[in-house]
Amino acid sequence: MASVMTVMLLSVIGLGATASTSGQCSLKPGVRTNGHDIIGINTTSAALCCAACFNATGCTYFTFVSSRQLCWLKEDGLGGSSNDNDCISGSRPTPPPTPCTADVDCNYAGTCTGGQCHCDPPFFGPSCASFKLYSYKPGEGGLMISTGNTSWGGSVVEADDGSFHMYAAVMSGNGTLGTWLSQSVVGHAVSKTGPQGPYTFSDVALGPRGSGYWDGVTCHNPDAKRTPDGIYVIYYMGSSNEGTAGLEFNQRVGMAWATNPYGPWTRSSSPIIEPGPKGNWDDGFTTNPAPYIYPNGSVLVIYKARSNENKGAMLEGVAFAQTWNSTYVKFTPGKPLDLPTNCEDAGIYRTQSGVFRMLTHCGCTGQYMWSLNGIQWSRTTPEQPWCSNISYTDGTTGNLATRQRPKWLTDKSGVATHVFTGVNRPGDGGMGHTWTMAAAVTMPSQ
């Protein structure tokens, strides 16, 4: 057993900037903590490596390689340790508790009780500013269609008989993700083994309706919900070849509904959220709806849009309807939500205490935000990597090439239990045969 040397850190230099901590860092000379790396950085001592871990989001362990003056920041210590005289390892120093006075000090990702933040899963940290998910591998959860058809994210609802139904974007004709704009349909898959799945493909819930319809070619990015009286409603993006705009700028948000999770489905005769007038921030197209249905039946929808004047910016707005099948009125016609323009594809839910929580993807990072009314949103933490060193439910880790389209699942009491994302494996290419991953907000064995 290596001896333990305790270093009191007051102020050190790390990651190219001043990094301060007043916690204690336990250093173990001759020990290497294996795997689960977040990033490697150059530094000159184990003490500086410890300070870098203290200031890095998601870092709980570290290993300093003396001969290379290289510091490995690690997500956790689940990979175990081994003897290596060239290494010094340790765990993240625990900072003195920062008293909270209200839930806002916990980023509304938990509650402030007795001066301390008590975080709701999947959030953690002194101010509940970080999050961690536990993902299921193919065959253990999520949706991977055996014939090779690509799926790209889906949302899940529970039926009255306890079965779970996923509505996912599926590329027809064995298409890759690169065909999403012309070959996507809304596929329906079923799990009778729990919300995580694995899901078995059942049928095509929504396919192209042909010439003359707003969703004549494409049905994509579904988000399914149930109304207070049990109706199944799928919000989705449809597109067509009508007019001269083309498939990309003919994207519109619409909806379909049924009394049975297997259909038949009735679709809106026209889009429910149209582009704004020329010159507006959303005058190009509308897409990627993220709805929340209130207990009284009214609906708030976050939607993505682009403008013809700034086609590169991904912007988000809010629409509201008094009932799910009434007119949707934009709450943000003048300007978009104050959200990062490099982030998109919101997934939202509302806690029992009335706080909205949102996840978006920003490339291969995830961004958590909160709101008290669904219109003004606050970022709680820098974007967090969620493609590298992801934690699986069997205790192993792995990497993804792409991870997008986050959608929450809550239980009947409104507590978040799972997140579903569209993912791509390394080596398959960014537009390859992707699948829909299920992740639990807590380790299932806990």
Short mmCIF file of C-alpha atoms in Angstrom, two decimals:
data_model
loop_
_atom_site.label_atom_id
_atom_site.label_comp_id
_atom_site.label_asym_id
_atom_site.label_seq_id
_atom_site.Cartn_x
_atom_site.Cartn_y
_atom_site.Cartn_z
CA MET A 1 0.00 0.00 0.00
CA ALA A 2 1.44 3.31 -1.08
CA SER A 3 1.88 5.90 1.61
CA VAL A 4 -0.57 8.76 1.64
CA MET A 5 0.76 12.28 1.55
CA THR A 6 -1.69 15.11 2.28
CA VAL A 7 -1.08 18.45 0.67
CA MET A 8 -2.94 21.58 1.74
CA LEU A 9 -3.64 23.66 -1.36
CA LEU A 10 -4.09 27.38 -0.95
CA SER A 11 -3.43 28.87 -4.39
CA VAL A 12 -1.79 27.19 -7.37
CA ILE A 13 -1.50 27.72 -11.07
CA GLY A 14 -3.25 25.22 -13.36
CA LEU A 15 -4.78 25.07 -16.84
CA GLY A 16 -3.04 28.31 -17.73
CA ALA A 17 -4.87 30.34 -15.09
CA THR A 18 -4.99 30.82 -11.37
CA ALA A 19 -6.81 27.95 -9.71
CA SER A 20 -7.65 28.17 -6.05
CA THR A 21 -8.89 25.65 -3.54
CA SER A 22 -8.81 25.43 0.20
CA GLY A 23 -9.62 21.72 0.34
CA GLN A 24 -7.29 18.84 1.11
CA CYS A 25 -5.86 16.66 -1.61
CA SER A 26 -4.74 13.11 -0.75
CA LEU A 27 -1.84 12.06 -2.99
CA LYS A 28 -0.77 8.43 -3.44
CA PRO A 29 2.77 8.13 -4.87
CA GLY A 30 3.43 5.05 -6.98
CA VAL A 31 -0.22 4.55 -7.93
CA ARG A 32 -1.92 4.93 -11.32
CA THR A 33 -5.71 5.35 -11.50
CA ASN A 34 -6.77 3.46 -14.61
CA GLY A 35 -8.96 4.73 -17.43
CA HIS A 36 -12.06 6.95 -17.39
CA ASP A 37 -10.04 9.97 -18.60
CA ILE A 38 -11.68 13.31 -19.27
CA ILE A 39 -8.61 15.05 -20.66
CA GLY A 40 -4.82 15.11 -20.35
CA ILE A 41 -3.08 18.42 -19.66
CA ASN A 42 0.53 19.49 -19.21
CA THR A 43 1.48 20.54 -15.69
CA THR A 44 4.58 20.38 -13.51
CA SER A 45 3.50 18.75 -10.25
CA ALA A 46 0.94 16.50 -8.62
CA ALA A 47 -0.29 19.45 -6.57
CA LEU A 48 -1.05 21.40 -9.73
CA CYS A 49 -2.72 18.31 -11.17
CA CYS A 50 -4.92 18.15 -8.08
CA ALA A 51 -5.82 21.82 -8.45
CA ALA A 52 -6.72 21.27 -12.10
CA CYS A 53 -9.07 18.46 -11.07
CA PHE A 54 -10.63 20.69 -8.44
CA ASN A 55 -11.46 23.30 -11.07
CA ALA A 56 -12.56 20.94 -13.87
CA THR A 57 -16.24 20.07 -14.22
CA GLY A 58 -16.83 16.36 -13.69
CA CYS A 59 -13.34 15.51 -12.44
CA THR A 60 -13.22 13.33 -9.33
CA TYR A 61 -9.84 11.54 -9.72
CA PHE A 62 -6.50 12.35 -11.32
CA THR A 63 -3.12 10.81 -12.13
CA PHE A 64 0.10 12.80 -12.57
CA VAL A 65 2.78 11.12 -14.75
CA SER A 66 6.06 12.53 -13.46
CA SER A 67 8.36 11.71 -16.38
CA ARG A 68 5.98 13.29 -18.89
CA GLN A 69 4.71 16.09 -16.65
CA LEU A 70 1.26 15.05 -17.80
CA CYS A 71 -1.91 15.26 -15.71
CA TRP A 72 -4.83 12.96 -16.50
CA LEU A 73 -8.17 14.25 -15.21
CA LYS A 74 -10.63 11.42 -14.63
CA GLU A 75 -14.39 11.14 -14.38
CA ASP A 76 -14.28 8.50 -11.65
CA GLY A 77 -12.13 5.76 -10.15
CA LEU A 78 -14.19 2.81 -11.37
CA GLY A 79 -11.27 1.56 -13.50
CA GLY A 80 -9.33 0.65 -10.37
CA SER A 81 -5.66 1.35 -9.76
CA SER A 82 -2.27 -0.25 -10.39
CA ASN A 83 1.28 0.20 -9.10
CA ASP A 84 3.42 2.57 -11.18
CA ASN A 85 6.41 4.38 -9.68
CA ASP A 86 6.16 7.04 -12.37
CA CYS A 87 2.72 8.14 -11.21
CA ILE A 88 1.06 10.00 -8.36
CA SER A 89 -2.72 9.71 -8.09
CA GLY A 90 -5.42 11.16 -5.92
CA SER A 91 -9.02 12.15 -5.64
CA ARG A 92 -10.57 15.56 -6.02
CA PRO A 93 -10.25 17.64 -2.85
CA THR A 94 -13.52 18.30 -1.13
CA PRO A 95 -14.10 22.04 -0.86
CA PRO A 96 -15.55 23.54 2.25
CA PRO A 97 -19.34 23.48 1.85
CA THR A 98 -20.77 26.63 0.35
CA PRO A 99 -23.93 27.45 2.25
CA CYS A 100 -27.06 27.92 0.16
CA THR A 101 -29.93 30.12 1.16
CA ALA A 102 -32.49 29.23 -1.54
CA ASP A 103 -33.06 26.67 -4.30
CA VAL A 104 -31.67 29.09 -6.87
CA ASP A 105 -28.26 28.60 -5.24
CA CYS A 106 -28.65 24.94 -6.24
CA ASN A 107 -29.44 25.96 -9.83
CA TYR A 108 -32.96 24.62 -9.33
CA ALA A 109 -31.45 21.18 -9.92
CA GLY A 110 -32.07 20.31 -6.29
CA THR A 111 -33.29 21.87 -3.07
CA CYS A 112 -31.56 23.95 -0.43
CA THR A 113 -32.09 22.33 2.96
CA GLY A 114 -30.19 23.19 6.11
CA GLY A 115 -27.80 25.40 4.16
CA GLN A 116 -26.75 22.57 1.79
CA CYS A 117 -27.82 21.66 -1.73
CA HIS A 118 -29.50 18.26 -2.09
CA CYS A 119 -29.35 17.44 -5.79
CA ASP A 120 -31.94 15.60 -7.85
CA PRO A 121 -30.52 12.92 -10.17
CA PRO A 122 -28.74 13.20 -12.54
CA PHE A 123 -27.28 16.37 -11.01
CA PHE A 124 -24.46 16.54 -8.50
CA GLY A 125 -21.89 18.90 -6.99
CA PRO A 126 -21.95 21.56 -4.26
CA SER A 127 -24.42 23.66 -6.30
CA CYS A 128 -25.93 20.80 -8.40
CA ALA A 129 -24.24 22.29 -11.47
CA SER A 130 -23.01 19.03 -13.03
CA PHE A 131 -24.91 16.04 -14.35
CA LYS A 132 -24.09 12.39 -15.06
CA LEU A 133 -26.04 9.72 -16.95
CA TYR A 134 -25.72 5.92 -16.95
CA SER A 135 -26.17 4.58 -20.47
CA TYR A 136 -27.40 1.20 -21.66
CA LYS A 137 -25.46 -0.66 -24.33
CA PRO A 138 -27.17 -1.94 -27.51
CA GLY A 139 -29.33 -4.93 -26.70
CA GLU A 140 -29.68 -3.87 -23.07
CA GLY A 141 -31.70 -0.71 -23.65
CA GLY A 142 -32.73 1.83 -26.24
CA LEU A 143 -33.59 1.09 -29.87
CA MET A 144 -31.25 -0.54 -32.36
CA ILE A 145 -33.14 -1.98 -35.32
CA SER A 146 -31.65 -5.32 -36.32
CA THR A 147 -32.10 -4.77 -40.06
CA GLY A 148 -29.68 -1.83 -39.85
CA ASN A 149 -32.21 0.97 -40.29
CA THR A 150 -30.92 4.11 -38.69
CA SER A 151 -32.83 5.66 -35.79
CA TRP A 152 -31.94 9.09 -34.46
CA GLY A 153 -33.40 9.85 -31.08
CA GLY A 154 -36.88 9.23 -29.73
CA SER A 155 -39.24 9.99 -26.90
CA VAL A 156 -41.13 7.52 -24.72
CA VAL A 157 -44.59 7.40 -23.16
CA GLU A 158 -46.14 4.80 -20.88
CA ALA A 159 -49.40 3.09 -21.85
CA ASP A 160 -52.19 2.16 -19.49
CA ASP A 161 -51.07 -1.49 -19.45
CA GLY A 162 -47.56 -0.56 -18.22
CA SER A 163 -45.85 -1.03 -21.59
CA PHE A 164 -43.56 1.71 -22.90
CA HIS A 165 -43.80 3.14 -26.40
CA MET A 166 -40.99 4.93 -28.20
CA TYR A 167 -41.58 7.18 -31.18
CA ALA A 168 -38.28 7.68 -32.96
CA ALA A 169 -36.94 9.19 -36.14
CA VAL A 170 -36.15 6.22 -38.42
CA MET A 171 -34.55 6.43 -41.87
CA SER A 172 -36.60 4.33 -44.27
CA GLY A 173 -35.07 2.20 -47.01
CA ASN A 174 -32.08 1.30 -44.83
CA GLY A 175 -30.87 4.87 -45.19
CA THR A 176 -28.06 6.38 -43.16
CA LEU A 177 -28.49 9.46 -41.02
CA GLY A 178 -27.45 11.52 -44.03
CA THR A 179 -30.85 10.78 -45.60
CA TRP A 180 -32.86 12.27 -42.72
CA LEU A 181 -34.32 15.15 -44.73
CA SER A 182 -35.76 12.91 -47.44
CA GLN A 183 -36.25 9.47 -45.85
CA SER A 184 -37.13 10.01 -42.19
CA VAL A 185 -40.36 8.56 -40.81
CA VAL A 186 -41.68 8.33 -37.25
CA GLY A 187 -41.14 4.74 -36.16
CA HIS A 188 -42.96 3.10 -33.27
CA ALA A 189 -41.13 0.65 -30.97
CA VAL A 190 -42.33 -1.12 -27.83
CA SER A 191 -40.77 -2.29 -24.56
CA LYS A 192 -42.53 -4.55 -22.08
CA THR A 193 -39.45 -4.83 -19.87
CA GLY A 194 -39.31 -1.28 -18.55
CA PRO A 195 -38.69 2.28 -19.72
CA GLN A 196 -35.06 1.60 -20.64
CA GLY A 197 -36.00 -1.15 -23.12
CA PRO A 198 -34.61 -2.69 -25.19
CA TYR A 199 -37.30 -1.58 -27.63
CA THR A 200 -38.59 -3.76 -30.45
CA PHE A 201 -39.62 -2.05 -33.68
CA SER A 202 -43.37 -2.33 -34.23
CA ASP A 203 -44.58 -0.15 -37.07
CA VAL A 204 -44.33 3.19 -38.86
CA ALA A 205 -46.56 5.58 -36.95
CA LEU A 206 -46.13 8.52 -39.32
CA GLY A 207 -44.82 8.31 -42.88
CA PRO A 208 -44.84 10.72 -45.83
CA ARG A 209 -48.31 11.67 -47.06
CA GLY A 210 -47.26 12.72 -50.55
CA SER A 211 -47.92 15.72 -52.72
CA GLY A 212 -50.11 18.48 -51.33
CA TYR A 213 -49.35 17.87 -47.64
CA TRP A 214 -47.05 19.86 -45.38
CA ASP A 215 -45.42 16.54 -44.31
CA GLY A 216 -45.53 15.04 -47.78
CA VAL A 217 -41.88 13.85 -47.77
CA THR A 218 -40.46 13.94 -44.25
CA CYS A 219 -41.60 13.13 -40.70
CA HIS A 220 -38.77 13.69 -38.24
CA ASN A 221 -37.73 14.41 -34.64
CA PRO A 222 -40.90 13.29 -32.81
CA ASP A 223 -41.62 14.17 -29.20
CA ALA A 224 -44.57 12.22 -27.80
CA LYS A 225 -46.68 13.12 -24.78
CA ARG A 226 -49.98 12.10 -23.19
CA THR A 227 -52.71 14.60 -22.41
CA PRO A 228 -54.45 14.66 -19.01
CA ASP A 229 -57.31 12.65 -20.53
CA GLY A 230 -54.97 10.01 -21.96
CA ILE A 231 -54.68 11.04 -25.61
CA TYR A 232 -51.34 10.20 -27.27
CA VAL A 233 -49.93 13.26 -29.06
CA ILE A 234 -46.82 13.29 -31.24
CA TYR A 235 -45.24 16.66 -32.01
CA TYR A 236 -42.89 16.39 -34.99
CA MET A 237 -41.27 18.14 -37.93
CA GLY A 238 -42.69 17.58 -41.40
CA SER A 239 -41.39 18.78 -44.75
CA SER A 240 -42.42 18.68 -48.39
CA ASN A 241 -41.34 19.62 -51.88
CA GLU A 242 -44.16 22.15 -52.22
CA GLY A 243 -43.16 25.53 -53.65
CA THR A 244 -39.57 26.57 -54.28
CA ALA A 245 -38.07 26.58 -50.75
CA GLY A 246 -36.88 22.96 -50.88
CA LEU A 247 -36.99 20.34 -48.15
CA GLU A 248 -34.72 22.18 -45.71
CA PHE A 249 -36.67 25.44 -45.65
CA ASN A 250 -40.05 23.74 -45.91
CA GLN A 251 -39.61 22.27 -42.42
CA ARG A 252 -42.63 22.94 -40.19
CA VAL A 253 -43.82 21.84 -36.73
CA GLY A 254 -47.04 19.85 -36.65
CA MET A 255 -48.74 17.16 -34.61
CA ALA A 256 -50.66 13.88 -34.71
CA TRP A 257 -52.86 12.20 -32.11
CA ALA A 258 -54.51 8.89 -31.30
CA THR A 259 -56.38 7.16 -28.49
CA ASN A 260 -54.17 4.05 -28.78
CA PRO A 261 -50.34 3.94 -28.89
CA TYR A 262 -50.59 1.84 -32.06
CA GLY A 263 -52.84 4.39 -33.78
CA PRO A 264 -54.58 5.08 -36.06
CA TRP A 265 -53.18 8.60 -36.06
CA THR A 266 -54.98 11.80 -37.01
CA ARG A 267 -52.67 14.56 -38.24
CA SER A 268 -53.00 18.32 -38.16
CA SER A 269 -54.15 19.53 -41.56
CA SER A 270 -51.54 22.29 -41.47
CA PRO A 271 -48.48 23.09 -39.36
CA ILE A 272 -49.15 24.32 -35.82
CA ILE A 273 -46.04 26.56 -35.74
CA GLU A 274 -45.31 28.38 -38.99
CA PRO A 275 -42.27 30.56 -39.79
CA GLY A 276 -42.55 34.21 -38.81
CA PRO A 277 -42.91 37.12 -41.24
CA LYS A 278 -39.97 38.16 -43.38
CA GLY A 279 -37.22 39.70 -41.28
CA ASN A 280 -38.15 37.83 -38.10
CA TRP A 281 -35.62 35.59 -36.39
CA ASP A 282 -37.73 32.53 -37.34
CA ASP A 283 -38.75 33.43 -40.90
CA GLY A 284 -36.88 30.49 -42.48
CA PHE A 285 -38.34 27.33 -41.00
CA THR A 286 -39.56 25.79 -37.72
CA THR A 287 -38.55 22.36 -36.45
CA ASN A 288 -37.60 20.12 -33.50
CA PRO A 289 -40.49 20.70 -31.06
CA ALA A 290 -40.10 20.04 -27.33
CA PRO A 291 -43.56 20.14 -25.69
CA TYR A 292 -44.73 20.16 -22.10
CA ILE A 293 -48.43 19.51 -21.42
CA TYR A 294 -49.66 21.09 -18.18
CA PRO A 295 -52.07 19.24 -15.89
CA ASN A 296 -54.86 21.57 -17.10
CA GLY A 297 -54.25 20.52 -20.73
CA SER A 298 -52.49 23.68 -21.94
CA VAL A 299 -49.21 23.22 -23.80
CA LEU A 300 -45.86 25.01 -23.91
CA VAL A 301 -43.61 24.14 -26.87
CA ILE A 302 -39.97 25.03 -27.31
CA TYR A 303 -39.18 25.00 -31.03
CA LYS A 304 -36.08 25.49 -33.12
CA ALA A 305 -36.01 27.89 -36.05
CA ARG A 306 -33.69 29.55 -38.51
CA SER A 307 -33.94 32.78 -40.40
CA ASN A 308 -33.32 33.42 -44.08
CA GLU A 309 -31.00 36.26 -43.07
CA ASN A 310 -28.80 34.23 -40.70
CA LYS A 311 -29.08 30.64 -41.83
CA GLY A 312 -26.17 29.42 -39.71
CA ALA A 313 -27.62 30.35 -36.29
CA MET A 314 -29.68 27.77 -34.39
CA LEU A 315 -32.32 29.67 -32.45
CA GLU A 316 -35.13 28.63 -30.11
CA GLY A 317 -38.54 30.10 -29.40
CA VAL A 318 -41.70 29.38 -27.37
CA ALA A 319 -45.28 28.77 -28.47
CA PHE A 320 -48.30 28.19 -26.24
CA ALA A 321 -51.79 26.76 -26.65
CA GLN A 322 -54.70 26.76 -24.22
CA THR A 323 -55.37 23.11 -25.14
CA TRP A 324 -53.27 20.66 -27.12
CA ASN A 325 -55.66 20.83 -30.10
CA SER A 326 -56.18 24.61 -30.17
CA THR A 327 -54.21 27.43 -31.82
CA TYR A 328 -50.52 27.75 -30.89
CA VAL A 329 -49.48 31.35 -30.25
CA LYS A 330 -45.84 32.43 -30.26
CA PHE A 331 -44.64 33.92 -26.98
CA THR A 332 -41.32 35.05 -28.48
CA PRO A 333 -42.20 36.64 -31.84
CA GLY A 334 -39.78 39.55 -31.50
CA LYS A 335 -36.62 37.74 -30.50
CA PRO A 336 -35.52 34.18 -29.71
CA LEU A 337 -34.79 32.73 -26.31
CA ASP A 338 -31.49 33.73 -24.72
CA LEU A 339 -29.86 30.36 -25.32
CA PRO A 340 -26.46 29.40 -26.78
CA THR A 341 -26.63 29.60 -30.58
CA ASN A 342 -24.34 26.58 -30.91
CA CYS A 343 -26.79 24.40 -28.97
CA GLU A 344 -29.98 22.84 -30.30
CA ASP A 345 -32.64 20.14 -30.00
CA ALA A 346 -34.08 20.91 -26.60
CA GLY A 347 -35.61 18.28 -24.38
CA ILE A 348 -37.64 19.63 -21.45
CA TYR A 349 -39.66 18.54 -18.45
CA ARG A 350 -41.20 20.30 -15.45
CA THR A 351 -40.53 19.31 -11.85
CA GLN A 352 -43.15 18.84 -9.16
CA SER A 353 -42.16 22.24 -7.78
CA GLY A 354 -42.81 23.91 -11.15
CA VAL A 355 -39.25 24.38 -12.45
CA PHE A 356 -38.58 23.67 -16.12
CA ARG A 357 -35.37 21.79 -16.88
CA MET A 358 -33.83 21.63 -20.33
CA LEU A 359 -31.07 19.60 -21.95
CA THR A 360 -29.64 20.56 -25.33
CA HIS A 361 -26.69 19.23 -27.25
CA CYS A 362 -23.88 21.49 -28.42
CA GLY A 363 -21.93 19.15 -30.69
CA CYS A 364 -20.54 16.49 -28.37
CA THR A 365 -21.35 18.39 -25.20
CA GLY A 366 -24.57 18.72 -23.22
CA GLN A 367 -25.94 21.95 -21.75
CA TYR A 368 -28.38 22.07 -18.81
CA MET A 369 -30.62 25.09 -18.26
CA TRP A 370 -33.54 25.95 -16.00
CA SER A 371 -36.53 28.27 -16.09
CA LEU A 372 -39.38 29.21 -13.78
CA ASN A 373 -41.76 30.10 -16.61
CA GLY A 374 -40.45 28.37 -19.74
CA ILE A 375 -39.45 31.67 -21.36
CA GLN A 376 -36.52 33.09 -19.38
CA TRP A 377 -33.78 30.44 -19.15
CA SER A 378 -30.55 30.35 -17.15
CA ARG A 379 -27.43 28.32 -17.84
CA THR A 380 -26.04 26.68 -14.74
CA THR A 381 -22.71 25.32 -15.88
CA PRO A 382 -20.36 25.24 -18.86
CA GLU A 383 -21.20 22.69 -21.53
CA GLN A 384 -20.23 19.21 -20.36
CA PRO A 385 -18.63 16.52 -22.56
CA TRP A 386 -21.05 13.64 -22.99
CA CYS A 387 -19.54 11.61 -25.84
CA SER A 388 -16.23 10.62 -24.25
CA ASN A 389 -15.82 8.25 -21.31
CA ILE A 390 -19.56 7.79 -20.91
CA SER A 391 -20.58 5.53 -18.04
CA TYR A 392 -22.50 2.38 -18.88
CA THR A 393 -24.88 0.64 -16.51
CA ASP A 394 -22.58 -2.41 -16.35
CA GLY A 395 -19.78 -0.31 -14.81
CA THR A 396 -17.68 0.03 -17.98
CA THR A 397 -17.04 3.17 -19.99
CA GLY A 398 -16.96 3.96 -23.69
CA ASN A 399 -16.97 6.67 -26.32
CA LEU A 400 -19.42 7.97 -28.88
CA ALA A 401 -18.77 9.90 -32.07
CA THR A 402 -22.01 11.88 -31.84
CA ARG A 403 -24.80 12.36 -29.29
CA GLN A 404 -27.85 14.53 -29.98
CA ARG A 405 -31.62 14.90 -29.58
CA PRO A 406 -31.97 14.58 -25.76
CA LYS A 407 -35.48 13.69 -24.55
CA TRP A 408 -36.45 13.24 -20.89
CA LEU A 409 -38.75 10.56 -19.53
CA THR A 410 -40.52 11.16 -16.22
CA ASP A 411 -42.46 8.75 -14.05
CA LYS A 412 -46.13 9.23 -13.14
CA SER A 413 -45.17 11.60 -10.32
CA GLY A 414 -43.15 13.82 -12.67
CA VAL A 415 -39.68 12.71 -11.51
CA ALA A 416 -37.09 12.33 -14.29
CA THR A 417 -35.93 8.73 -14.73
CA HIS A 418 -34.29 8.48 -18.16
CA VAL A 419 -32.83 10.45 -21.05
CA PHE A 420 -32.93 9.20 -24.65
CA THR A 421 -30.47 10.44 -27.29
CA GLY A 422 -29.52 9.71 -30.88
CA VAL A 423 -25.96 8.38 -30.93
CA ASN A 424 -23.29 7.37 -33.40
CA ARG A 425 -20.49 4.93 -32.64
CA PRO A 426 -16.81 5.66 -33.44
CA GLY A 427 -15.83 4.43 -36.88
CA ASP A 428 -19.34 4.61 -38.26
CA GLY A 429 -19.00 8.16 -39.56
CA GLY A 430 -21.01 11.18 -38.51
CA MET A 431 -23.81 10.31 -40.94
CA GLY A 432 -23.66 6.51 -40.52
CA HIS A 433 -26.08 3.96 -39.13
CA THR A 434 -27.00 5.47 -35.80
CA TRP A 435 -29.27 4.28 -33.00
CA THR A 436 -31.26 5.60 -30.04
CA MET A 437 -29.59 5.21 -26.64
CA ALA A 438 -31.36 5.00 -23.30
CA ALA A 439 -29.66 6.37 -20.19
CA ALA A 440 -30.80 6.25 -16.57
CA VAL A 441 -30.40 9.24 -14.28
CA THR A 442 -29.19 6.93 -11.49
CA MET A 443 -27.21 3.70 -11.63
CA PRO A 444 -29.93 1.01 -11.90
CA SER A 445 -28.33 -1.16 -9.19
CA GLN A 446 -28.57 1.68 -6.68
#
